JSON list of C-alpha atoms in Angstrom, two decimals:
[
{"chain": "P", "resi": 31, "resn": "THR", "atom": "CA", "xyz": [114.37, 121.03, 109.74]},
{"chain": "P", "resi": 32, "resn": "GLY", "atom": "CA", "xyz": [114.08, 123.88, 112.17]},
{"chain": "P", "resi": 33, "resn": "TYR", "atom": "CA", "xyz": [111.50, 125.40, 109.82]},
{"chain": "P", "resi": 34, "resn": "SER", "atom": "CA", "xyz": [108.99, 122.84, 111.15]},
{"chain": "P", "resi": 35, "resn": "PHE", "atom": "CA", "xyz": [108.55, 124.88, 114.31]},
{"chain": "P", "resi": 36, "resn": "PHE", "atom": "CA", "xyz": [108.63, 123.01, 117.62]},
{"chain": "P", "resi": 37, "resn": "ASN", "atom": "CA", "xyz": [109.44, 119.71, 115.89]},
{"chain": "P", "resi": 38, "resn": "SER", "atom": "CA", "xyz": [113.13, 119.99, 115.07]},
{"chain": "P", "resi": 39, "resn": "THR", "atom": "CA", "xyz": [116.18, 122.12, 115.74]},
{"chain": "P", "resi": 40, "resn": "ILE", "atom": "CA", "xyz": [118.16, 120.79, 112.77]},
{"chain": "P", "resi": 41, "resn": "THR", "atom": "CA", "xyz": [119.52, 123.52, 110.53]},
{"chain": "P", "resi": 42, "resn": "VAL", "atom": "CA", "xyz": [119.62, 122.99, 106.79]},
{"chain": "P", "resi": 43, "resn": "GLU", "atom": "CA", "xyz": [123.40, 123.33, 106.82]},
{"chain": "P", "resi": 44, "resn": "LYS", "atom": "CA", "xyz": [123.86, 120.65, 109.50]},
{"chain": "P", "resi": 45, "resn": "LEU", "atom": "CA", "xyz": [121.43, 118.32, 107.73]},
{"chain": "P", "resi": 46, "resn": "VAL", "atom": "CA", "xyz": [123.18, 118.58, 104.36]},
{"chain": "P", "resi": 47, "resn": "ASN", "atom": "CA", "xyz": [126.63, 118.27, 105.93]},
{"chain": "P", "resi": 48, "resn": "GLN", "atom": "CA", "xyz": [125.57, 115.09, 107.79]},
{"chain": "P", "resi": 49, "resn": "ALA", "atom": "CA", "xyz": [124.15, 113.64, 104.57]},
{"chain": "P", "resi": 50, "resn": "TYR", "atom": "CA", "xyz": [127.42, 114.47, 102.79]},
{"chain": "P", "resi": 51, "resn": "GLN", "atom": "CA", "xyz": [129.46, 112.74, 105.51]},
{"chain": "P", "resi": 52, "resn": "LEU", "atom": "CA", "xyz": [127.22, 109.67, 105.16]},
{"chain": "P", "resi": 53, "resn": "ASN", "atom": "CA", "xyz": [127.67, 109.67, 101.35]},
{"chain": "P", "resi": 54, "resn": "PHE", "atom": "CA", "xyz": [124.00, 110.24, 100.57]},
{"chain": "P", "resi": 55, "resn": "GLU", "atom": "CA", "xyz": [123.27, 110.53, 96.86]},
{"chain": "P", "resi": 56, "resn": "ALA", "atom": "CA", "xyz": [119.93, 112.28, 97.43]},
{"chain": "P", "resi": 57, "resn": "LEU", "atom": "CA", "xyz": [118.21, 114.05, 100.30]},
{"chain": "P", "resi": 58, "resn": "ALA", "atom": "CA", "xyz": [114.65, 115.30, 100.77]},
{"chain": "P", "resi": 59, "resn": "ILE", "atom": "CA", "xyz": [113.36, 118.21, 102.79]},
{"chain": "P", "resi": 60, "resn": "THR", "atom": "CA", "xyz": [109.71, 117.90, 103.86]},
{"chain": "P", "resi": 61, "resn": "ASP", "atom": "CA", "xyz": [108.97, 120.56, 106.44]},
{"chain": "P", "resi": 62, "resn": "GLU", "atom": "CA", "xyz": [105.41, 120.84, 107.69]},
{"chain": "P", "resi": 63, "resn": "HIS", "atom": "CA", "xyz": [103.24, 123.18, 105.58]},
{"chain": "P", "resi": 64, "resn": "VAL", "atom": "CA", "xyz": [106.18, 125.44, 104.66]},
{"chain": "P", "resi": 65, "resn": "LEU", "atom": "CA", "xyz": [109.01, 125.71, 102.15]},
{"chain": "P", "resi": 66, "resn": "HIS", "atom": "CA", "xyz": [111.10, 128.32, 103.98]},
{"chain": "P", "resi": 67, "resn": "GLY", "atom": "CA", "xyz": [114.30, 126.25, 103.94]},
{"chain": "P", "resi": 68, "resn": "VAL", "atom": "CA", "xyz": [114.13, 125.12, 100.32]},
{"chain": "P", "resi": 69, "resn": "ILE", "atom": "CA", "xyz": [116.48, 127.65, 98.68]},
{"chain": "P", "resi": 70, "resn": "PRO", "atom": "CA", "xyz": [119.41, 127.17, 101.10]},
{"chain": "P", "resi": 71, "resn": "PHE", "atom": "CA", "xyz": [118.76, 123.41, 101.08]},
{"chain": "P", "resi": 72, "resn": "TYR", "atom": "CA", "xyz": [118.84, 123.27, 97.28]},
{"chain": "P", "resi": 73, "resn": "LYS", "atom": "CA", "xyz": [122.02, 125.34, 97.01]},
{"chain": "P", "resi": 74, "resn": "LEU", "atom": "CA", "xyz": [123.87, 123.40, 99.72]},
{"chain": "P", "resi": 75, "resn": "CYS", "atom": "CA", "xyz": [122.89, 120.03, 98.26]},
{"chain": "P", "resi": 76, "resn": "LEU", "atom": "CA", "xyz": [124.17, 121.03, 94.82]},
{"chain": "P", "resi": 77, "resn": "LYS", "atom": "CA", "xyz": [127.39, 122.35, 96.36]},
{"chain": "P", "resi": 78, "resn": "LYS", "atom": "CA", "xyz": [127.94, 118.97, 98.10]},
{"chain": "P", "resi": 79, "resn": "GLY", "atom": "CA", "xyz": [126.98, 116.88, 95.05]},
{"chain": "P", "resi": 80, "resn": "ILE", "atom": "CA", "xyz": [123.74, 115.61, 96.60]},
{"chain": "P", "resi": 81, "resn": "LYS", "atom": "CA", "xyz": [120.50, 115.49, 94.61]},
{"chain": "P", "resi": 82, "resn": "PRO", "atom": "CA", "xyz": [118.02, 117.78, 96.40]},
{"chain": "P", "resi": 83, "resn": "ILE", "atom": "CA", "xyz": [114.44, 116.54, 96.65]},
{"chain": "P", "resi": 84, "resn": "ILE", "atom": "CA", "xyz": [112.02, 119.29, 97.56]},
{"chain": "P", "resi": 85, "resn": "GLY", "atom": "CA", "xyz": [108.87, 118.40, 99.40]},
{"chain": "P", "resi": 86, "resn": "MET", "atom": "CA", "xyz": [106.46, 119.28, 102.12]},
{"chain": "P", "resi": 87, "resn": "SER", "atom": "CA", "xyz": [104.27, 117.38, 104.54]},
{"chain": "P", "resi": 88, "resn": "ILE", "atom": "CA", "xyz": [100.69, 118.54, 104.84]},
{"chain": "P", "resi": 89, "resn": "ASN", "atom": "CA", "xyz": [97.55, 117.62, 106.69]},
{"chain": "P", "resi": 90, "resn": "VAL", "atom": "CA", "xyz": [94.47, 116.97, 104.62]},
{"chain": "P", "resi": 91, "resn": "LYS", "atom": "CA", "xyz": [91.07, 117.31, 106.24]},
{"chain": "P", "resi": 92, "resn": "GLU", "atom": "CA", "xyz": [88.59, 114.67, 105.21]},
{"chain": "P", "resi": 93, "resn": "GLU", "atom": "CA", "xyz": [85.30, 114.98, 107.07]},
{"chain": "P", "resi": 94, "resn": "GLU", "atom": "CA", "xyz": [86.31, 114.59, 110.74]},
{"chain": "P", "resi": 95, "resn": "ASN", "atom": "CA", "xyz": [89.65, 112.92, 109.98]},
{"chain": "P", "resi": 96, "resn": "ILE", "atom": "CA", "xyz": [93.06, 114.33, 109.17]},
{"chain": "P", "resi": 97, "resn": "GLU", "atom": "CA", "xyz": [95.41, 112.48, 106.83]},
{"chain": "P", "resi": 98, "resn": "GLU", "atom": "CA", "xyz": [99.08, 113.35, 106.68]},
{"chain": "P", "resi": 99, "resn": "LEU", "atom": "CA", "xyz": [100.59, 113.38, 103.18]},
{"chain": "P", "resi": 100, "resn": "ILE", "atom": "CA", "xyz": [104.16, 113.85, 102.10]},
{"chain": "P", "resi": 101, "resn": "LEU", "atom": "CA", "xyz": [104.37, 115.63, 98.76]},
{"chain": "P", "resi": 102, "resn": "LEU", "atom": "CA", "xyz": [107.54, 115.70, 96.65]},
{"chain": "P", "resi": 103, "resn": "ALA", "atom": "CA", "xyz": [108.10, 117.89, 93.61]},
{"chain": "P", "resi": 104, "resn": "LYS", "atom": "CA", "xyz": [108.97, 115.96, 90.44]},
{"chain": "P", "resi": 105, "resn": "ASN", "atom": "CA", "xyz": [110.19, 119.10, 88.67]},
{"chain": "P", "resi": 106, "resn": "ASN", "atom": "CA", "xyz": [109.79, 122.91, 88.60]},
{"chain": "P", "resi": 107, "resn": "ALA", "atom": "CA", "xyz": [106.06, 122.65, 87.90]},
{"chain": "P", "resi": 108, "resn": "GLY", "atom": "CA", "xyz": [105.68, 120.44, 90.97]},
{"chain": "P", "resi": 109, "resn": "TYR", "atom": "CA", "xyz": [107.72, 122.91, 93.01]},
{"chain": "P", "resi": 110, "resn": "ARG", "atom": "CA", "xyz": [105.42, 125.73, 91.90]},
{"chain": "P", "resi": 111, "resn": "ASN", "atom": "CA", "xyz": [102.41, 123.69, 93.04]},
{"chain": "P", "resi": 112, "resn": "LEU", "atom": "CA", "xyz": [104.06, 123.14, 96.41]},
{"chain": "P", "resi": 113, "resn": "THR", "atom": "CA", "xyz": [104.61, 126.90, 96.75]},
{"chain": "P", "resi": 114, "resn": "ARG", "atom": "CA", "xyz": [100.99, 127.58, 95.81]},
{"chain": "P", "resi": 115, "resn": "LEU", "atom": "CA", "xyz": [99.79, 124.99, 98.33]},
{"chain": "P", "resi": 116, "resn": "SER", "atom": "CA", "xyz": [102.02, 126.32, 101.11]},
{"chain": "P", "resi": 117, "resn": "THR", "atom": "CA", "xyz": [100.86, 129.86, 100.37]},
{"chain": "P", "resi": 118, "resn": "TYR", "atom": "CA", "xyz": [97.21, 128.77, 100.54]},
{"chain": "P", "resi": 119, "resn": "ILE", "atom": "CA", "xyz": [97.73, 127.07, 103.90]},
{"chain": "P", "resi": 120, "resn": "GLN", "atom": "CA", "xyz": [99.71, 129.98, 105.37]},
{"chain": "P", "resi": 121, "resn": "ARG", "atom": "CA", "xyz": [97.51, 132.73, 103.96]},
{"chain": "P", "resi": 122, "resn": "ASN", "atom": "CA", "xyz": [94.38, 131.11, 105.34]},
{"chain": "P", "resi": 123, "resn": "GLU", "atom": "CA", "xyz": [96.10, 130.45, 108.68]},
{"chain": "P", "resi": 124, "resn": "LYS", "atom": "CA", "xyz": [95.22, 126.79, 108.56]},
{"chain": "P", "resi": 125, "resn": "ASN", "atom": "CA", "xyz": [97.06, 123.68, 109.62]},
{"chain": "P", "resi": 126, "resn": "SER", "atom": "CA", "xyz": [95.34, 121.60, 106.95]},
{"chain": "P", "resi": 127, "resn": "ILE", "atom": "CA", "xyz": [93.67, 121.76, 103.57]},
{"chain": "P", "resi": 128, "resn": "GLU", "atom": "CA", "xyz": [90.29, 120.35, 102.68]},
{"chain": "P", "resi": 129, "resn": "LYS", "atom": "CA", "xyz": [90.47, 117.19, 100.64]},
{"chain": "P", "resi": 130, "resn": "GLU", "atom": "CA", "xyz": [88.31, 118.70, 97.88]},
{"chain": "P", "resi": 131, "resn": "LEU", "atom": "CA", "xyz": [90.70, 121.65, 97.39]},
{"chain": "P", "resi": 132, "resn": "LEU", "atom": "CA", "xyz": [93.81, 119.49, 97.16]},
{"chain": "P", "resi": 133, "resn": "THR", "atom": "CA", "xyz": [93.17, 118.58, 93.51]},
{"chain": "P", "resi": 134, "resn": "ASN", "atom": "CA", "xyz": [94.11, 122.14, 92.48]},
{"chain": "P", "resi": 135, "resn": "TYR", "atom": "CA", "xyz": [97.72, 121.58, 93.54]},
{"chain": "P", "resi": 136, "resn": "MET", "atom": "CA", "xyz": [98.62, 118.00, 92.62]},
{"chain": "P", "resi": 137, "resn": "ASP", "atom": "CA", "xyz": [100.16, 118.27, 89.13]},
{"chain": "P", "resi": 138, "resn": "GLN", "atom": "CA", "xyz": [103.77, 117.00, 88.96]},
{"chain": "P", "resi": 139, "resn": "LEU", "atom": "CA", "xyz": [103.87, 115.81, 92.55]},
{"chain": "P", "resi": 140, "resn": "VAL", "atom": "CA", "xyz": [104.72, 112.47, 94.14]},
{"chain": "P", "resi": 141, "resn": "VAL", "atom": "CA", "xyz": [102.42, 111.50, 97.02]},
{"chain": "P", "resi": 142, "resn": "ILE", "atom": "CA", "xyz": [103.49, 109.41, 99.99]},
{"chain": "P", "resi": 143, "resn": "LEU", "atom": "CA", "xyz": [100.74, 108.37, 102.39]},
{"chain": "P", "resi": 144, "resn": "PRO", "atom": "CA", "xyz": [102.40, 107.26, 105.65]},
{"chain": "P", "resi": 145, "resn": "VAL", "atom": "CA", "xyz": [100.75, 104.05, 106.79]},
{"chain": "P", "resi": 146, "resn": "ASN", "atom": "CA", "xyz": [101.36, 104.56, 110.51]},
{"chain": "P", "resi": 147, "resn": "THR", "atom": "CA", "xyz": [99.45, 107.88, 110.62]},
{"chain": "P", "resi": 148, "resn": "SER", "atom": "CA", "xyz": [96.65, 107.09, 108.21]},
{"chain": "P", "resi": 149, "resn": "ARG", "atom": "CA", "xyz": [93.33, 105.31, 108.07]},
{"chain": "P", "resi": 150, "resn": "VAL", "atom": "CA", "xyz": [95.08, 102.69, 105.95]},
{"chain": "P", "resi": 151, "resn": "GLN", "atom": "CA", "xyz": [96.73, 101.13, 108.99]},
{"chain": "P", "resi": 152, "resn": "GLN", "atom": "CA", "xyz": [93.37, 100.47, 110.61]},
{"chain": "P", "resi": 153, "resn": "LEU", "atom": "CA", "xyz": [91.97, 98.94, 107.42]},
{"chain": "P", "resi": 154, "resn": "LEU", "atom": "CA", "xyz": [95.06, 96.78, 106.96]},
{"chain": "P", "resi": 155, "resn": "GLN", "atom": "CA", "xyz": [94.87, 95.48, 110.51]},
{"chain": "P", "resi": 156, "resn": "ASN", "atom": "CA", "xyz": [91.36, 94.29, 109.72]},
{"chain": "P", "resi": 157, "resn": "ASN", "atom": "CA", "xyz": [92.74, 92.52, 106.62]},
{"chain": "P", "resi": 158, "resn": "SER", "atom": "CA", "xyz": [90.34, 94.57, 104.51]},
{"chain": "P", "resi": 159, "resn": "TYR", "atom": "CA", "xyz": [92.55, 94.76, 101.43]},
{"chain": "P", "resi": 160, "resn": "ASP", "atom": "CA", "xyz": [89.66, 95.55, 99.12]},
{"chain": "P", "resi": 161, "resn": "GLN", "atom": "CA", "xyz": [88.60, 98.39, 101.43]},
{"chain": "P", "resi": 162, "resn": "VAL", "atom": "CA", "xyz": [92.19, 99.67, 101.48]},
{"chain": "P", "resi": 163, "resn": "GLU", "atom": "CA", "xyz": [92.32, 99.66, 97.70]},
{"chain": "P", "resi": 164, "resn": "ASN", "atom": "CA", "xyz": [88.96, 101.43, 97.55]},
{"chain": "P", "resi": 165, "resn": "TYR", "atom": "CA", "xyz": [90.16, 104.05, 100.06]},
{"chain": "P", "resi": 166, "resn": "LEU", "atom": "CA", "xyz": [93.46, 104.59, 98.21]},
{"chain": "P", "resi": 167, "resn": "SER", "atom": "CA", "xyz": [91.74, 104.94, 94.84]},
{"chain": "P", "resi": 168, "resn": "TYR", "atom": "CA", "xyz": [90.90, 108.58, 95.63]},
{"chain": "P", "resi": 169, "resn": "TRP", "atom": "CA", "xyz": [94.50, 109.46, 96.53]},
{"chain": "P", "resi": 170, "resn": "LYS", "atom": "CA", "xyz": [95.80, 107.63, 93.48]},
{"chain": "P", "resi": 171, "resn": "SER", "atom": "CA", "xyz": [93.34, 109.47, 91.24]},
{"chain": "P", "resi": 172, "resn": "LEU", "atom": "CA", "xyz": [94.90, 112.83, 92.13]},
{"chain": "P", "resi": 173, "resn": "ILE", "atom": "CA", "xyz": [98.17, 112.03, 90.36]},
{"chain": "P", "resi": 174, "resn": "GLU", "atom": "CA", "xyz": [99.75, 109.61, 87.92]},
{"chain": "P", "resi": 175, "resn": "GLU", "atom": "CA", "xyz": [99.38, 106.19, 89.54]},
{"chain": "P", "resi": 176, "resn": "GLU", "atom": "CA", "xyz": [103.14, 105.53, 89.38]},
{"chain": "P", "resi": 177, "resn": "ASP", "atom": "CA", "xyz": [103.65, 108.61, 91.61]},
{"chain": "P", "resi": 178, "resn": "PHE", "atom": "CA", "xyz": [101.75, 107.20, 94.59]},
{"chain": "P", "resi": 179, "resn": "TYR", "atom": "CA", "xyz": [103.49, 105.39, 97.46]},
{"chain": "P", "resi": 180, "resn": "LEU", "atom": "CA", "xyz": [102.59, 104.03, 100.84]},
{"chain": "P", "resi": 181, "resn": "GLY", "atom": "CA", "xyz": [105.19, 105.13, 103.37]},
{"chain": "P", "resi": 182, "resn": "VAL", "atom": "CA", "xyz": [106.33, 102.63, 105.97]},
{"chain": "P", "resi": 183, "resn": "SER", "atom": "CA", "xyz": [108.60, 103.16, 108.92]},
{"chain": "P", "resi": 184, "resn": "ASP", "atom": "CA", "xyz": [110.15, 100.51, 111.11]},
{"chain": "P", "resi": 185, "resn": "PHE", "atom": "CA", "xyz": [111.08, 101.54, 114.61]},
{"chain": "P", "resi": 186, "resn": "SER", "atom": "CA", "xyz": [111.84, 97.93, 115.63]},
{"chain": "P", "resi": 187, "resn": "GLU", "atom": "CA", "xyz": [108.78, 97.76, 117.80]},
{"chain": "P", "resi": 188, "resn": "LYS", "atom": "CA", "xyz": [106.63, 94.66, 117.63]},
{"chain": "P", "resi": 189, "resn": "VAL", "atom": "CA", "xyz": [103.55, 96.60, 116.47]},
{"chain": "P", "resi": 190, "resn": "GLU", "atom": "CA", "xyz": [105.51, 98.32, 113.68]},
{"chain": "P", "resi": 191, "resn": "ASN", "atom": "CA", "xyz": [107.02, 95.02, 112.52]},
{"chain": "P", "resi": 192, "resn": "GLN", "atom": "CA", "xyz": [103.58, 93.38, 112.39]},
{"chain": "P", "resi": 193, "resn": "SER", "atom": "CA", "xyz": [102.30, 96.37, 110.45]},
{"chain": "P", "resi": 194, "resn": "LEU", "atom": "CA", "xyz": [105.15, 96.00, 107.97]},
{"chain": "P", "resi": 195, "resn": "HIS", "atom": "CA", "xyz": [104.21, 92.39, 107.27]},
{"chain": "P", "resi": 196, "resn": "VAL", "atom": "CA", "xyz": [100.58, 93.35, 106.65]},
{"chain": "P", "resi": 197, "resn": "VAL", "atom": "CA", "xyz": [101.64, 96.15, 104.28]},
{"chain": "P", "resi": 198, "resn": "ARG", "atom": "CA", "xyz": [103.89, 93.72, 102.41]},
{"chain": "P", "resi": 199, "resn": "ALA", "atom": "CA", "xyz": [101.01, 91.26, 102.01]},
{"chain": "P", "resi": 200, "resn": "TYR", "atom": "CA", "xyz": [98.78, 94.07, 100.70]},
{"chain": "P", "resi": 201, "resn": "HIS", "atom": "CA", "xyz": [101.52, 95.15, 98.29]},
{"chain": "P", "resi": 202, "resn": "GLU", "atom": "CA", "xyz": [101.81, 91.62, 96.92]},
{"chain": "P", "resi": 203, "resn": "SER", "atom": "CA", "xyz": [98.07, 91.58, 96.19]},
{"chain": "P", "resi": 204, "resn": "PHE", "atom": "CA", "xyz": [97.62, 95.09, 94.76]},
{"chain": "P", "resi": 205, "resn": "GLN", "atom": "CA", "xyz": [101.11, 96.19, 93.68]},
{"chain": "P", "resi": 206, "resn": "THR", "atom": "CA", "xyz": [100.88, 99.58, 95.38]},
{"chain": "P", "resi": 207, "resn": "LYS", "atom": "CA", "xyz": [104.43, 100.88, 95.69]},
{"chain": "P", "resi": 208, "resn": "ILE", "atom": "CA", "xyz": [106.00, 101.17, 99.12]},
{"chain": "P", "resi": 209, "resn": "VAL", "atom": "CA", "xyz": [108.77, 103.47, 100.27]},
{"chain": "P", "resi": 210, "resn": "ALA", "atom": "CA", "xyz": [110.65, 103.61, 103.57]},
{"chain": "P", "resi": 211, "resn": "ILE", "atom": "CA", "xyz": [110.21, 106.88, 105.47]},
{"chain": "P", "resi": 212, "resn": "ASN", "atom": "CA", "xyz": [111.35, 108.20, 108.80]},
{"chain": "P", "resi": 213, "resn": "ASP", "atom": "CA", "xyz": [111.08, 111.54, 110.53]},
{"chain": "P", "resi": 214, "resn": "VAL", "atom": "CA", "xyz": [114.47, 113.03, 111.33]},
{"chain": "P", "resi": 215, "resn": "ARG", "atom": "CA", "xyz": [114.22, 115.23, 114.41]},
{"chain": "P", "resi": 216, "resn": "TYR", "atom": "CA", "xyz": [117.90, 115.14, 115.41]},
{"chain": "P", "resi": 217, "resn": "LEU", "atom": "CA", "xyz": [121.20, 114.29, 113.73]},
{"chain": "P", "resi": 218, "resn": "GLN", "atom": "CA", "xyz": [122.98, 112.41, 116.49]},
{"chain": "P", "resi": 219, "resn": "GLU", "atom": "CA", "xyz": [121.34, 109.85, 118.76]},
{"chain": "P", "resi": 220, "resn": "LYS", "atom": "CA", "xyz": [122.35, 110.83, 122.29]}
]
């Protein structure tokens, strides 16, 4: 939403109204490092009969690399961990959190690791499925294994479609769950 400064001008009200018009049953909010829009989002979703899913996208610093994670609260305890994590990032004026510190905030959260912005894509392109599984083992260890997903997006580009086939082949070998994701930066394509 517009709370992810410089990345979107979508207001919470317009987002929820569009989801309502499209008959969405559930809708997630995952602004970058902040939860400022969560309360109005939650109230509007409930008013429209849409299940609100509260989340946040964060950057995790791992040595010289940055991994983007999407975190979704499973319940109130997960929401409290998101608020603690957002507070830590904002209070320390950072745009990321160190990988080692992340473990303090992971209880009752679902983790989505977007393939197209992570080290996983590079490993998959090299058909290094065992290396991918080894790399993902850390992320999976932070939470209940059933709460970990690889996020894939298909923008109908040849590279993305090839990537999707490689992810599917990896999934068939290791049974890591996959979820479709897509950044929404505008409501109407014009």
